[in-house]
Amino acid sequence: LLFFNAGAVQCGYDINFPVTVEAQGVTYVLNDFTDYLNVYNMYQFQLDEIELIYPVSITDINGGTVSTLNSDTDVCTLIDNC
């Protein structure tokens, strides 16, 4: 959800890499969006298996404000308010 809504066209934030995710017990450090797409492609039929390891920080594209997301609830609140 966080990755799908990033960017100016969507919710107006950039994800501050690196970000760590876990899928089926394997930890992946994502250094950029290409790394995310590689993991996404490995689990494209099991997207619910990919879990963010918090905290994750994002930067507002317009104001430059950095925010820290500490849970799935924080991500959902962000997406609901954009």
PDB file of N, CA, C and O in Angstrom:
ATOM      1  N   LEU A   1       0.826  -1.192   0.000  1.00  0.00           N
ATOM      2  CA  LEU A   1       0.000   0.000   0.000  1.00  0.00           C
ATOM      3  C   LEU A   1       0.870   1.255   0.000  1.00  0.00           C
ATOM      4  O   LEU A   1       0.620   2.177  -0.753  1.00  0.00           O
ATOM      5  N   LEU A   2       1.895   1.246   0.839  1.00  0.00           N
ATOM      6  CA  LEU A   2       2.783   2.407   0.924  1.00  0.00           C
ATOM      7  C   LEU A   2       3.465   2.669  -0.416  1.00  0.00           C
ATOM      8  O   LEU A   2       3.524   3.798  -0.882  1.00  0.00           O
ATOM      9  N   PHE A   3       3.954   1.615  -1.059  1.00  0.00           N
ATOM     10  CA  PHE A   3       4.686   1.777  -2.316  1.00  0.00           C
ATOM     11  C   PHE A   3       3.765   2.166  -3.468  1.00  0.00           C
ATOM     12  O   PHE A   3       4.141   2.927  -4.338  1.00  0.00           O
ATOM     13  N   PHE A   4       2.538   1.642  -3.474  1.00  0.00           N
ATOM     14  CA  PHE A   4       1.604   1.944  -4.556  1.00  0.00           C
ATOM     15  C   PHE A   4       1.148   3.389  -4.547  1.00  0.00           C
ATOM     16  O   PHE A   4       0.733   3.921  -5.566  1.00  0.00           O
ATOM     17  N   ASN A   5       1.172   4.045  -3.407  1.00  0.00           N
ATOM     18  CA  ASN A   5       0.666   5.407  -3.277  1.00  0.00           C
ATOM     19  C   ASN A   5       1.753   6.467  -3.230  1.00  0.00           C
ATOM     20  O   ASN A   5       1.462   7.637  -3.038  1.00  0.00           O
ATOM     21  N   ALA A   6       2.997   6.073  -3.386  1.00  0.00           N
ATOM     22  CA  ALA A   6       4.104   7.029  -3.356  1.00  0.00           C
ATOM     23  C   ALA A   6       4.151   7.840  -4.638  1.00  0.00           C
ATOM     24  O   ALA A   6       3.635   7.437  -5.671  1.00  0.00           O
ATOM     25  N   GLY A   7       4.784   8.995  -4.556  1.00  0.00           N
ATOM     26  CA  GLY A   7       5.010   9.822  -5.733  1.00  0.00           C
ATOM     27  C   GLY A   7       4.049  10.981  -5.847  1.00  0.00           C
ATOM     28  O   GLY A   7       3.034  11.039  -5.158  1.00  0.00           O
ATOM     29  N   ALA A   8       4.385  11.895  -6.721  1.00  0.00           N
ATOM     30  CA  ALA A   8       3.610  13.125  -6.880  1.00  0.00           C
ATOM     31  C   ALA A   8       2.213  12.871  -7.417  1.00  0.00           C
ATOM     32  O   ALA A   8       1.267  13.574  -7.072  1.00  0.00           O
ATOM     33  N   VAL A   9       2.054  11.881  -8.265  1.00  0.00           N
ATOM     34  CA  VAL A   9       0.755  11.605  -8.874  1.00  0.00           C
ATOM     35  C   VAL A   9      -0.217  11.053  -7.841  1.00  0.00           C
ATOM     36  O   VAL A   9      -1.411  11.319  -7.897  1.00  0.00           O
ATOM     37  N   GLN A  10       0.265  10.328  -6.885  1.00  0.00           N
ATOM     38  CA  GLN A  10      -0.598   9.687  -5.900  1.00  0.00           C
ATOM     39  C   GLN A  10      -0.768  10.580  -4.668  1.00  0.00           C
ATOM     40  O   GLN A  10      -1.575  11.468  -4.671  1.00  0.00           O
ATOM     41  N   CYS A  11       0.001  10.324  -3.637  1.00  0.00           N
ATOM     42  CA  CYS A  11      -0.179  11.013  -2.351  1.00  0.00           C
ATOM     43  C   CYS A  11       0.864  12.081  -2.062  1.00  0.00           C
ATOM     44  O   CYS A  11       0.824  12.707  -1.014  1.00  0.00           O
ATOM     45  N   GLY A  12       1.822  12.275  -2.936  1.00  0.00           N
ATOM     46  CA  GLY A  12       2.767  13.372  -2.759  1.00  0.00           C
ATOM     47  C   GLY A  12       3.867  13.136  -1.748  1.00  0.00           C
ATOM     48  O   GLY A  12       4.292  14.062  -1.069  1.00  0.00           O
ATOM     49  N   TYR A  13       4.351  11.918  -1.638  1.00  0.00           N
ATOM     50  CA  TYR A  13       5.490  11.657  -0.759  1.00  0.00           C
ATOM     51  C   TYR A  13       6.472  10.731  -1.452  1.00  0.00           C
ATOM     52  O   TYR A  13       6.129   9.998  -2.359  1.00  0.00           O
ATOM     53  N   ASP A  14       7.715  10.812  -0.998  1.00  0.00           N
ATOM     54  CA  ASP A  14       8.756   9.883  -1.428  1.00  0.00           C
ATOM     55  C   ASP A  14       9.101   8.987  -0.254  1.00  0.00           C
ATOM     56  O   ASP A  14       9.155   9.454   0.898  1.00  0.00           O
ATOM     57  N   ILE A  15       9.344   7.745  -0.524  1.00  0.00           N
ATOM     58  CA  ILE A  15       9.796   6.811   0.509  1.00  0.00           C
ATOM     59  C   ILE A  15      11.296   7.002   0.663  1.00  0.00           C
ATOM     60  O   ILE A  15      12.031   7.069  -0.314  1.00  0.00           O
ATOM     61  N   ASN A  16      11.746   7.116   1.897  1.00  0.00           N
ATOM     62  CA  ASN A  16      13.177   7.284   2.175  1.00  0.00           C
ATOM     63  C   ASN A  16      13.813   5.906   2.328  1.00  0.00           C
ATOM     64  O   ASN A  16      13.600   5.219   3.319  1.00  0.00           O
ATOM     65  N   PHE A  17      14.560   5.528   1.315  1.00  0.00           N
ATOM     66  CA  PHE A  17      15.245   4.237   1.340  1.00  0.00           C
ATOM     67  C   PHE A  17      16.529   4.362   2.122  1.00  0.00           C
ATOM     68  O   PHE A  17      17.072   5.459   2.223  1.00  0.00           O
ATOM     69  N   PRO A  18      17.043   3.286   2.693  1.00  0.00           N
ATOM     70  CA  PRO A  18      16.582   1.912   2.553  1.00  0.00           C
ATOM     71  C   PRO A  18      15.358   1.617   3.426  1.00  0.00           C
ATOM     72  O   PRO A  18      15.142   2.258   4.449  1.00  0.00           O
ATOM     73  N   VAL A  19      14.578   0.634   2.972  1.00  0.00           N
ATOM     74  CA  VAL A  19      13.413   0.116   3.692  1.00  0.00           C
ATOM     75  C   VAL A  19      13.601  -1.389   3.781  1.00  0.00           C
ATOM     76  O   VAL A  19      14.064  -2.023   2.824  1.00  0.00           O
ATOM     77  N   THR A  20      13.233  -1.954   4.900  1.00  0.00           N
ATOM     78  CA  THR A  20      13.344  -3.399   5.081  1.00  0.00           C
ATOM     79  C   THR A  20      11.956  -4.020   5.038  1.00  0.00           C
ATOM     80  O   THR A  20      11.018  -3.502   5.642  1.00  0.00           O
ATOM     81  N   VAL A  21      11.841  -5.124   4.300  1.00  0.00           N
ATOM     82  CA  VAL A  21      10.605  -5.893   4.261  1.00  0.00           C
ATOM     83  C   VAL A  21      10.940  -7.340   4.554  1.00  0.00           C
ATOM     84  O   VAL A  21      12.093  -7.773   4.431  1.00  0.00           O
ATOM     85  N   GLU A  22       9.907  -8.092   4.940  1.00  0.00           N
ATOM     86  CA  GLU A  22      10.069  -9.516   5.162  1.00  0.00           C
ATOM     87  C   GLU A  22       8.986 -10.240   4.389  1.00  0.00           C
ATOM     88  O   GLU A  22       7.842  -9.790   4.331  1.00  0.00           O
ATOM     89  N   ALA A  23       9.346 -11.367   3.781  1.00  0.00           N
ATOM     90  CA  ALA A  23       8.394 -12.195   3.060  1.00  0.00           C
ATOM     91  C   ALA A  23       8.744 -13.658   3.282  1.00  0.00           C
ATOM     92  O   ALA A  23       9.879 -14.065   3.009  1.00  0.00           O
ATOM     93  N   GLN A  24       7.802 -14.387   3.821  1.00  0.00           N
ATOM     94  CA  GLN A  24       7.985 -15.819   4.088  1.00  0.00           C
ATOM     95  C   GLN A  24       9.276 -16.108   4.846  1.00  0.00           C
ATOM     96  O   GLN A  24      10.016 -17.021   4.520  1.00  0.00           O
ATOM     97  N   GLY A  25       9.551 -15.275   5.849  1.00  0.00           N
ATOM     98  CA  GLY A  25      10.705 -15.488   6.702  1.00  0.00           C
ATOM     99  C   GLY A  25      12.023 -14.972   6.161  1.00  0.00           C
ATOM    100  O   GLY A  25      13.054 -15.092   6.818  1.00  0.00           O
ATOM    101  N   VAL A  26      12.017 -14.405   4.972  1.00  0.00           N
ATOM    102  CA  VAL A  26      13.238 -13.870   4.365  1.00  0.00           C
ATOM    103  C   VAL A  26      13.195 -12.349   4.459  1.00  0.00           C
ATOM    104  O   VAL A  26      12.190 -11.726   4.122  1.00  0.00           O
ATOM    105  N   THR A  27      14.277 -11.749   4.939  1.00  0.00           N
ATOM    106  CA  THR A  27      14.377 -10.297   5.066  1.00  0.00           C
ATOM    107  C   THR A  27      15.077  -9.717   3.848  1.00  0.00           C
ATOM    108  O   THR A  27      16.115 -10.236   3.410  1.00  0.00           O
ATOM    109  N   TYR A  28      14.492  -8.650   3.308  1.00  0.00           N
ATOM    110  CA  TYR A  28      15.059  -7.964   2.150  1.00  0.00           C
ATOM    111  C   TYR A  28      15.275  -6.496   2.497  1.00  0.00           C
ATOM    112  O   TYR A  28      14.374  -5.855   3.029  1.00  0.00           O
ATOM    113  N   VAL A  29      16.450  -5.973   2.198  1.00  0.00           N
ATOM    114  CA  VAL A  29      16.724  -4.546   2.345  1.00  0.00           C
ATOM    115  C   VAL A  29      16.554  -3.921   0.972  1.00  0.00           C
ATOM    116  O   VAL A  29      17.246  -4.295   0.017  1.00  0.00           O
ATOM    117  N   LEU A  30      15.613  -3.000   0.886  1.00  0.00           N
ATOM    118  CA  LEU A  30      15.311  -2.339  -0.377  1.00  0.00           C
ATOM    119  C   LEU A  30      16.036  -0.999  -0.411  1.00  0.00           C
ATOM    120  O   LEU A  30      15.792  -0.142   0.440  1.00  0.00           O
ATOM    121  N   ASN A  31      16.911  -0.824  -1.376  1.00  0.00           N
ATOM    122  CA  ASN A  31      17.669   0.417  -1.490  1.00  0.00           C
ATOM    123  C   ASN A  31      17.054   1.412  -2.461  1.00  0.00           C
ATOM    124  O   ASN A  31      17.474   2.569  -2.507  1.00  0.00           O
ATOM    125  N   ASP A  32      16.081   0.943  -3.234  1.00  0.00           N
ATOM    126  CA  ASP A  32      15.385   1.816  -4.172  1.00  0.00           C
ATOM    127  C   ASP A  32      14.118   1.114  -4.650  1.00  0.00           C
ATOM    128  O   ASP A  32      13.836  -0.024  -4.254  1.00  0.00           O
ATOM    129  N   PHE A  33      13.356   1.806  -5.481  1.00  0.00           N
ATOM    130  CA  PHE A  33      12.087   1.259  -5.949  1.00  0.00           C
ATOM    131  C   PHE A  33      12.291   0.013  -6.815  1.00  0.00           C
ATOM    132  O   PHE A  33      11.454  -0.887  -6.826  1.00  0.00           O
ATOM    133  N   THR A  34      13.407  -0.068  -7.514  1.00  0.00           N
ATOM    134  CA  THR A  34      13.712  -1.259  -8.315  1.00  0.00           C
ATOM    135  C   THR A  34      13.830  -2.492  -7.426  1.00  0.00           C
ATOM    136  O   THR A  34      13.322  -3.565  -7.773  1.00  0.00           O
ATOM    137  N   ASP A  35      14.468  -2.341  -6.269  1.00  0.00           N
ATOM    138  CA  ASP A  35      14.556  -3.457  -5.323  1.00  0.00           C
ATOM    139  C   ASP A  35      13.164  -3.884  -4.878  1.00  0.00           C
ATOM    140  O   ASP A  35      12.875  -5.072  -4.746  1.00  0.00           O
ATOM    141  N   TYR A  36      12.289  -2.891  -4.627  1.00  0.00           N
ATOM    142  CA  TYR A  36      10.910  -3.226  -4.247  1.00  0.00           C
ATOM    143  C   TYR A  36      10.234  -4.032  -5.362  1.00  0.00           C
ATOM    144  O   TYR A  36       9.580  -5.042  -5.097  1.00  0.00           O
ATOM    145  N   LEU A  37      10.385  -3.592  -6.599  1.00  0.00           N
ATOM    146  CA  LEU A  37       9.751  -4.304  -7.721  1.00  0.00           C
ATOM    147  C   LEU A  37      10.277  -5.727  -7.843  1.00  0.00           C
ATOM    148  O   LEU A  37       9.522  -6.646  -8.164  1.00  0.00           O
ATOM    149  N   ASN A  38      11.551  -5.925  -7.563  1.00  0.00           N
ATOM    150  CA  ASN A  38      12.116  -7.281  -7.601  1.00  0.00           C
ATOM    151  C   ASN A  38      11.457  -8.184  -6.565  1.00  0.00           C
ATOM    152  O   ASN A  38      11.100  -9.328  -6.864  1.00  0.00           O
ATOM    153  N   VAL A  39      11.271  -7.688  -5.352  1.00  0.00           N
ATOM    154  CA  VAL A  39      10.602  -8.476  -4.307  1.00  0.00           C
ATOM    155  C   VAL A  39       9.132  -8.665  -4.665  1.00  0.00           C
ATOM    156  O   VAL A  39       8.582  -9.758  -4.539  1.00  0.00           O
ATOM    157  N   TYR A  40       8.501  -7.578  -5.130  1.00  0.00           N
ATOM    158  CA  TYR A  40       7.089  -7.657  -5.540  1.00  0.00           C
ATOM    159  C   TYR A  40       6.897  -8.758  -6.580  1.00  0.00           C
ATOM    160  O   TYR A  40       5.971  -9.565  -6.490  1.00  0.00           O
ATOM    161  N   ASN A  41       7.776  -8.801  -7.571  1.00  0.00           N
ATOM    162  CA  ASN A  41       7.653  -9.807  -8.631  1.00  0.00           C
ATOM    163  C   ASN A  41       7.830 -11.229  -8.109  1.00  0.00           C
ATOM    164  O   ASN A  41       7.196 -12.156  -8.605  1.00  0.00           O
ATOM    165  N   MET A  42       8.669 -11.407  -7.093  1.00  0.00           N
ATOM    166  CA  MET A  42       8.854 -12.740  -6.514  1.00  0.00           C
ATOM    167  C   MET A  42       7.603 -13.217  -5.782  1.00  0.00           C
ATOM    168  O   MET A  42       7.357 -14.418  -5.703  1.00  0.00           O
ATOM    169  N   TYR A  43       6.838 -12.267  -5.229  1.00  0.00           N
ATOM    170  CA  TYR A  43       5.668 -12.616  -4.409  1.00  0.00           C
ATOM    171  C   TYR A  43       4.381 -12.037  -4.976  1.00  0.00           C
ATOM    172  O   TYR A  43       3.418 -11.820  -4.248  1.00  0.00           O
ATOM    173  N   GLN A  44       4.321 -11.799  -6.290  1.00  0.00           N
ATOM    174  CA  GLN A  44       3.181 -11.102  -6.877  1.00  0.00           C
ATOM    175  C   GLN A  44       1.856 -11.824  -6.675  1.00  0.00           C
ATOM    176  O   GLN A  44       0.802 -11.193  -6.717  1.00  0.00           O
ATOM    177  N   PHE A  45       1.872 -13.108  -6.438  1.00  0.00           N
ATOM    178  CA  PHE A  45       0.636 -13.833  -6.179  1.00  0.00           C
ATOM    179  C   PHE A  45       0.416 -14.069  -4.691  1.00  0.00           C
ATOM    180  O   PHE A  45      -0.531 -14.748  -4.299  1.00  0.00           O
ATOM    181  N   GLN A  46       1.289 -13.497  -3.874  1.00  0.00           N
ATOM    182  CA  GLN A  46       1.210 -13.618  -2.422  1.00  0.00           C
ATOM    183  C   GLN A  46       1.562 -12.290  -1.770  1.00  0.00           C
ATOM    184  O   GLN A  46       2.346 -12.230  -0.831  1.00  0.00           O
ATOM    185  N   LEU A  47       0.980 -11.206  -2.245  1.00  0.00           N
ATOM    186  CA  LEU A  47       1.346  -9.877  -1.753  1.00  0.00           C
ATOM    187  C   LEU A  47       1.146  -9.723  -0.258  1.00  0.00           C
ATOM    188  O   LEU A  47       1.853  -8.960   0.391  1.00  0.00           O
ATOM    189  N   ASP A  48       0.203 -10.464   0.308  1.00  0.00           N
ATOM    190  CA  ASP A  48      -0.017 -10.375   1.749  1.00  0.00           C
ATOM    191  C   ASP A  48       1.147 -10.962   2.535  1.00  0.00           C
ATOM    192  O   ASP A  48       1.224 -10.805   3.742  1.00  0.00           O
ATOM    193  N   GLU A  49       2.071 -11.613   1.855  1.00  0.00           N
ATOM    194  CA  GLU A  49       3.265 -12.157   2.501  1.00  0.00           C
ATOM    195  C   GLU A  49       4.338 -11.103   2.725  1.00  0.00           C
ATOM    196  O   GLU A  49       5.256 -11.296   3.512  1.00  0.00           O
ATOM    197  N   ILE A  50       4.276  -9.975   2.000  1.00  0.00           N
ATOM    198  CA  ILE A  50       5.296  -8.931   2.117  1.00  0.00           C
ATOM    199  C   ILE A  50       4.901  -7.991   3.245  1.00  0.00           C
ATOM    200  O   ILE A  50       3.855  -7.361   3.202  1.00  0.00           O
ATOM    201  N   GLU A  51       5.742  -7.925   4.268  1.00  0.00           N
ATOM    202  CA  GLU A  51       5.474  -7.063   5.415  1.00  0.00           C
ATOM    203  C   GLU A  51       6.590  -6.048   5.587  1.00  0.00           C
ATOM    204  O   GLU A  51       7.772  -6.392   5.525  1.00  0.00           O
ATOM    205  N   LEU A  52       6.196  -4.796   5.802  1.00  0.00           N
ATOM    206  CA  LEU A  52       7.173  -3.753   6.116  1.00  0.00           C
ATOM    207  C   LEU A  52       7.734  -3.984   7.505  1.00  0.00           C
ATOM    208  O   LEU A  52       7.006  -4.362   8.422  1.00  0.00           O
ATOM    209  N   ILE A  53       9.009  -3.718   7.663  1.00  0.00           N
ATOM    210  CA  ILE A  53       9.623  -3.709   8.986  1.00  0.00           C
ATOM    211  C   ILE A  53       9.730  -2.240   9.380  1.00  0.00           C
ATOM    212  O   ILE A  53      10.402  -1.460   8.715  1.00  0.00           O
ATOM    213  N   TYR A  54       9.023  -1.864  10.418  1.00  0.00           N
ATOM    214  CA  TYR A  54       8.976  -0.464  10.856  1.00  0.00           C
ATOM    215  C   TYR A  54      10.116  -0.166  11.797  1.00  0.00           C
ATOM    216  O   TYR A  54      10.646  -1.065  12.437  1.00  0.00           O
ATOM    217  N   PRO A  55      10.499   1.134  11.882  1.00  0.00           N
ATOM    218  CA  PRO A  55       9.882   2.317  11.276  1.00  0.00           C
ATOM    219  C   PRO A  55      10.326   2.515   9.827  1.00  0.00           C
ATOM    220  O   PRO A  55      11.363   2.022   9.393  1.00  0.00           O
ATOM    221  N   VAL A  56       9.480   3.262   9.084  1.00  0.00           N
ATOM    222  CA  VAL A  56       9.744   3.667   7.707  1.00  0.00           C
ATOM    223  C   VAL A  56       9.552   5.175   7.657  1.00  0.00           C
ATOM    224  O   VAL A  56       8.589   5.695   8.220  1.00  0.00           O
ATOM    225  N   SER A  57      10.459   5.872   6.989  1.00  0.00           N
ATOM    226  CA  SER A  57      10.275   7.324   6.885  1.00  0.00           C
ATOM    227  C   SER A  57       9.938   7.710   5.454  1.00  0.00           C
ATOM    228  O   SER A  57      10.348   7.054   4.495  1.00  0.00           O
ATOM    229  N   ILE A  58       9.151   8.785   5.359  1.00  0.00           N
ATOM    230  CA  ILE A  58       8.745   9.334   4.070  1.00  0.00           C
ATOM    231  C   ILE A  58       8.979  10.833   4.091  1.00  0.00           C
ATOM    232  O   ILE A  58       9.051  11.443   5.157  1.00  0.00           O
ATOM    233  N   THR A  59       9.104  11.421   2.913  1.00  0.00           N
ATOM    234  CA  THR A  59       9.281  12.868   2.792  1.00  0.00           C
ATOM    235  C   THR A  59       8.170  13.437   1.929  1.00  0.00           C
ATOM    236  O   THR A  59       7.935  12.951   0.816  1.00  0.00           O
ATOM    237  N   ASP A  60       7.489  14.453   2.453  1.00  0.00           N
ATOM    238  CA  ASP A  60       6.460  15.160   1.694  1.00  0.00           C
ATOM    239  C   ASP A  60       7.127  15.871   0.525  1.00  0.00           C
ATOM    240  O   ASP A  60       8.070  16.645   0.710  1.00  0.00           O
ATOM    241  N   ILE A  61       6.652  15.619  -0.675  1.00  0.00           N
ATOM    242  CA  ILE A  61       7.260  16.195  -1.872  1.00  0.00           C
ATOM    243  C   ILE A  61       7.135  17.711  -1.888  1.00  0.00           C
ATOM    244  O   ILE A  61       8.044  18.423  -2.310  1.00  0.00           O
ATOM    245  N   ASN A  62       6.014  18.227  -1.430  1.00  0.00           N
ATOM    246  CA  ASN A  62       5.763  19.663  -1.500  1.00  0.00           C
ATOM    247  C   ASN A  62       6.472  20.462  -0.412  1.00  0.00           C
ATOM    248  O   ASN A  62       7.026  21.513  -0.681  1.00  0.00           O
ATOM    249  N   GLY A  63       6.439  19.966   0.810  1.00  0.00           N
ATOM    250  CA  GLY A  63       6.996  20.748   1.911  1.00  0.00           C
ATOM    251  C   GLY A  63       8.324  20.268   2.437  1.00  0.00           C
ATOM    252  O   GLY A  63       8.982  20.946   3.218  1.00  0.00           O
ATOM    253  N   GLY A  64       8.730  19.064   2.047  1.00  0.00           N
ATOM    254  CA  GLY A  64       9.994  18.523   2.518  1.00  0.00           C
ATOM    255  C   GLY A  64       9.960  17.951   3.923  1.00  0.00           C
ATOM    256  O   GLY A  64      10.991  17.551   4.456  1.00  0.00           O
ATOM    257  N   THR A  65       8.770  17.899   4.534  1.00  0.00           N
ATOM    258  CA  THR A  65       8.643  17.373   5.884  1.00  0.00           C
ATOM    259  C   THR A  65       8.867  15.863   5.894  1.00  0.00           C
ATOM    260  O   THR A  65       8.289  15.138   5.087  1.00  0.00           O
ATOM    261  N   VAL A  66       9.708  15.414   6.796  1.00  0.00           N
ATOM    262  CA  VAL A  66       9.965  13.982   6.954  1.00  0.00           C
ATOM    263  C   VAL A  66       9.050  13.460   8.060  1.00  0.00           C
ATOM    264  O   VAL A  66       8.963  14.050   9.142  1.00  0.00           O
ATOM    265  N   SER A  67       8.371  12.370   7.759  1.00  0.00           N
ATOM    266  CA  SER A  67       7.486  11.731   8.737  1.00  0.00           C
ATOM    267  C   SER A  67       7.922  10.292   8.919  1.00  0.00           C
ATOM    268  O   SER A  67       8.407   9.649   7.985  1.00  0.00           O
ATOM    269  N   THR A  68       7.725   9.783  10.125  1.00  0.00           N
ATOM    270  CA  THR A  68       8.055   8.399  10.432  1.00  0.00           C
ATOM    271  C   THR A  68       6.762   7.613  10.618  1.00  0.00           C
ATOM    272  O   THR A  68       5.878   8.030  11.364  1.00  0.00           O
ATOM    273  N   LEU A  69       6.686   6.495   9.939  1.00  0.00           N
ATOM    274  CA  LEU A  69       5.550   5.587  10.060  1.00  0.00           C
ATOM    275  C   LEU A  69       5.995   4.402  10.904  1.00  0.00           C
ATOM    276  O   LEU A  69       7.024   3.782  10.611  1.00  0.00           O
ATOM    277  N   ASN A  70       5.230   4.125  11.953  1.00  0.00           N
ATOM    278  CA  ASN A  70       5.628   3.090  12.902  1.00  0.00           C
ATOM    279  C   ASN A  70       4.755   1.848  12.874  1.00  0.00           C
ATOM    280  O   ASN A  70       5.008   0.908  13.637  1.00  0.00           O
ATOM    281  N   SER A  71       3.728   1.841  12.026  1.00  0.00           N
ATOM    282  CA  SER A  71       2.813   0.697  12.015  1.00  0.00           C
ATOM    283  C   SER A  71       1.970   0.711  10.750  1.00  0.00           C
ATOM    284  O   SER A  71       1.905   1.706  10.036  1.00  0.00           O
ATOM    285  N   ASP A  72       1.277  -0.399  10.514  1.00  0.00           N
ATOM    286  CA  ASP A  72       0.330  -0.456   9.401  1.00  0.00           C
ATOM    287  C   ASP A  72      -0.769   0.580   9.579  1.00  0.00           C
ATOM    288  O   ASP A  72      -1.246   1.152   8.597  1.00  0.00           O
ATOM    289  N   THR A  73      -1.151   0.846  10.817  1.00  0.00           N
ATOM    290  CA  THR A  73      -2.172   1.858  11.095  1.00  0.00           C
ATOM    291  C   THR A  73      -1.709   3.231  10.626  1.00  0.00           C
ATOM    292  O   THR A  73      -2.483   3.986  10.030  1.00  0.00           O
ATOM    293  N   ASP A  74      -0.444   3.563  10.871  1.00  0.00           N
ATOM    294  CA  ASP A  74       0.098   4.851  10.397  1.00  0.00           C
ATOM    295  C   ASP A  74       0.046   4.941   8.879  1.00  0.00           C
ATOM    296  O   ASP A  74      -0.293   5.992   8.325  1.00  0.00           O
ATOM    297  N   VAL A  75       0.361   3.843   8.188  1.00  0.00           N
ATOM    298  CA  VAL A  75       0.317   3.840   6.722  1.00  0.00           C
ATOM    299  C   VAL A  75      -1.114   4.044   6.239  1.00  0.00           C
ATOM    300  O   VAL A  75      -1.374   4.862   5.350  1.00  0.00           O
ATOM    301  N   CYS A  76      -2.063   3.336   6.838  1.00  0.00           N
ATOM    302  CA  CYS A  76      -3.462   3.467   6.428  1.00  0.00           C
ATOM    303  C   CYS A  76      -3.982   4.871   6.680  1.00  0.00           C
ATOM    304  O   CYS A  76      -4.707   5.431   5.844  1.00  0.00           O
ATOM    305  N   THR A  77      -3.599   5.482   7.793  1.00  0.00           N
ATOM    306  CA  THR A  77      -4.006   6.857   8.088  1.00  0.00           C
ATOM    307  C   THR A  77      -3.442   7.807   7.051  1.00  0.00           C
ATOM    308  O   THR A  77      -4.135   8.688   6.553  1.00  0.00           O
ATOM    309  N   LEU A  78      -2.184   7.632   6.697  1.00  0.00           N
ATOM    310  CA  LEU A  78      -1.557   8.450   5.654  1.00  0.00           C
ATOM    311  C   LEU A  78      -2.327   8.343   4.339  1.00  0.00           C
ATOM    312  O   LEU A  78      -2.664   9.345   3.727  1.00  0.00           O
ATOM    313  N   ILE A  79      -2.608   7.121   3.909  1.00  0.00           N
ATOM    314  CA  ILE A  79      -3.284   6.889   2.636  1.00  0.00           C
ATOM    315  C   ILE A  79      -4.709   7.437   2.675  1.00  0.00           C
ATOM    316  O   ILE A  79      -5.165   8.052   1.713  1.00  0.00           O
ATOM    317  N   ASP A  80      -5.409   7.232   3.789  1.00  0.00           N
ATOM    318  CA  ASP A  80      -6.780   7.734   3.919  1.00  0.00           C
ATOM    319  C   ASP A  80      -6.846   9.249   3.822  1.00  0.00           C
ATOM    320  O   ASP A  80      -7.846   9.802   3.371  1.00  0.00           O
ATOM    321  N   ASN A  81      -5.771   9.933   4.260  1.00  0.00           N
ATOM    322  CA  ASN A  81      -5.780  11.401   4.296  1.00  0.00           C
ATOM    323  C   ASN A  81      -5.176  12.060   3.060  1.00  0.00           C
ATOM    324  O   ASN A  81      -5.084  13.277   2.998  1.00  0.00           O
ATOM    325  N   CYS A  82      -4.792  11.273   2.067  1.00  0.00           N
ATOM    326  CA  CYS A  82      -4.179  11.918   0.894  1.00  0.00           C
ATOM    327  C   CYS A  82      -5.175  12.121  -0.217  1.00  0.00           C
ATOM    328  O   CYS A  82      -6.271  11.698  -0.210  1.00  0.00           O
TER     329      CYS A  82
END
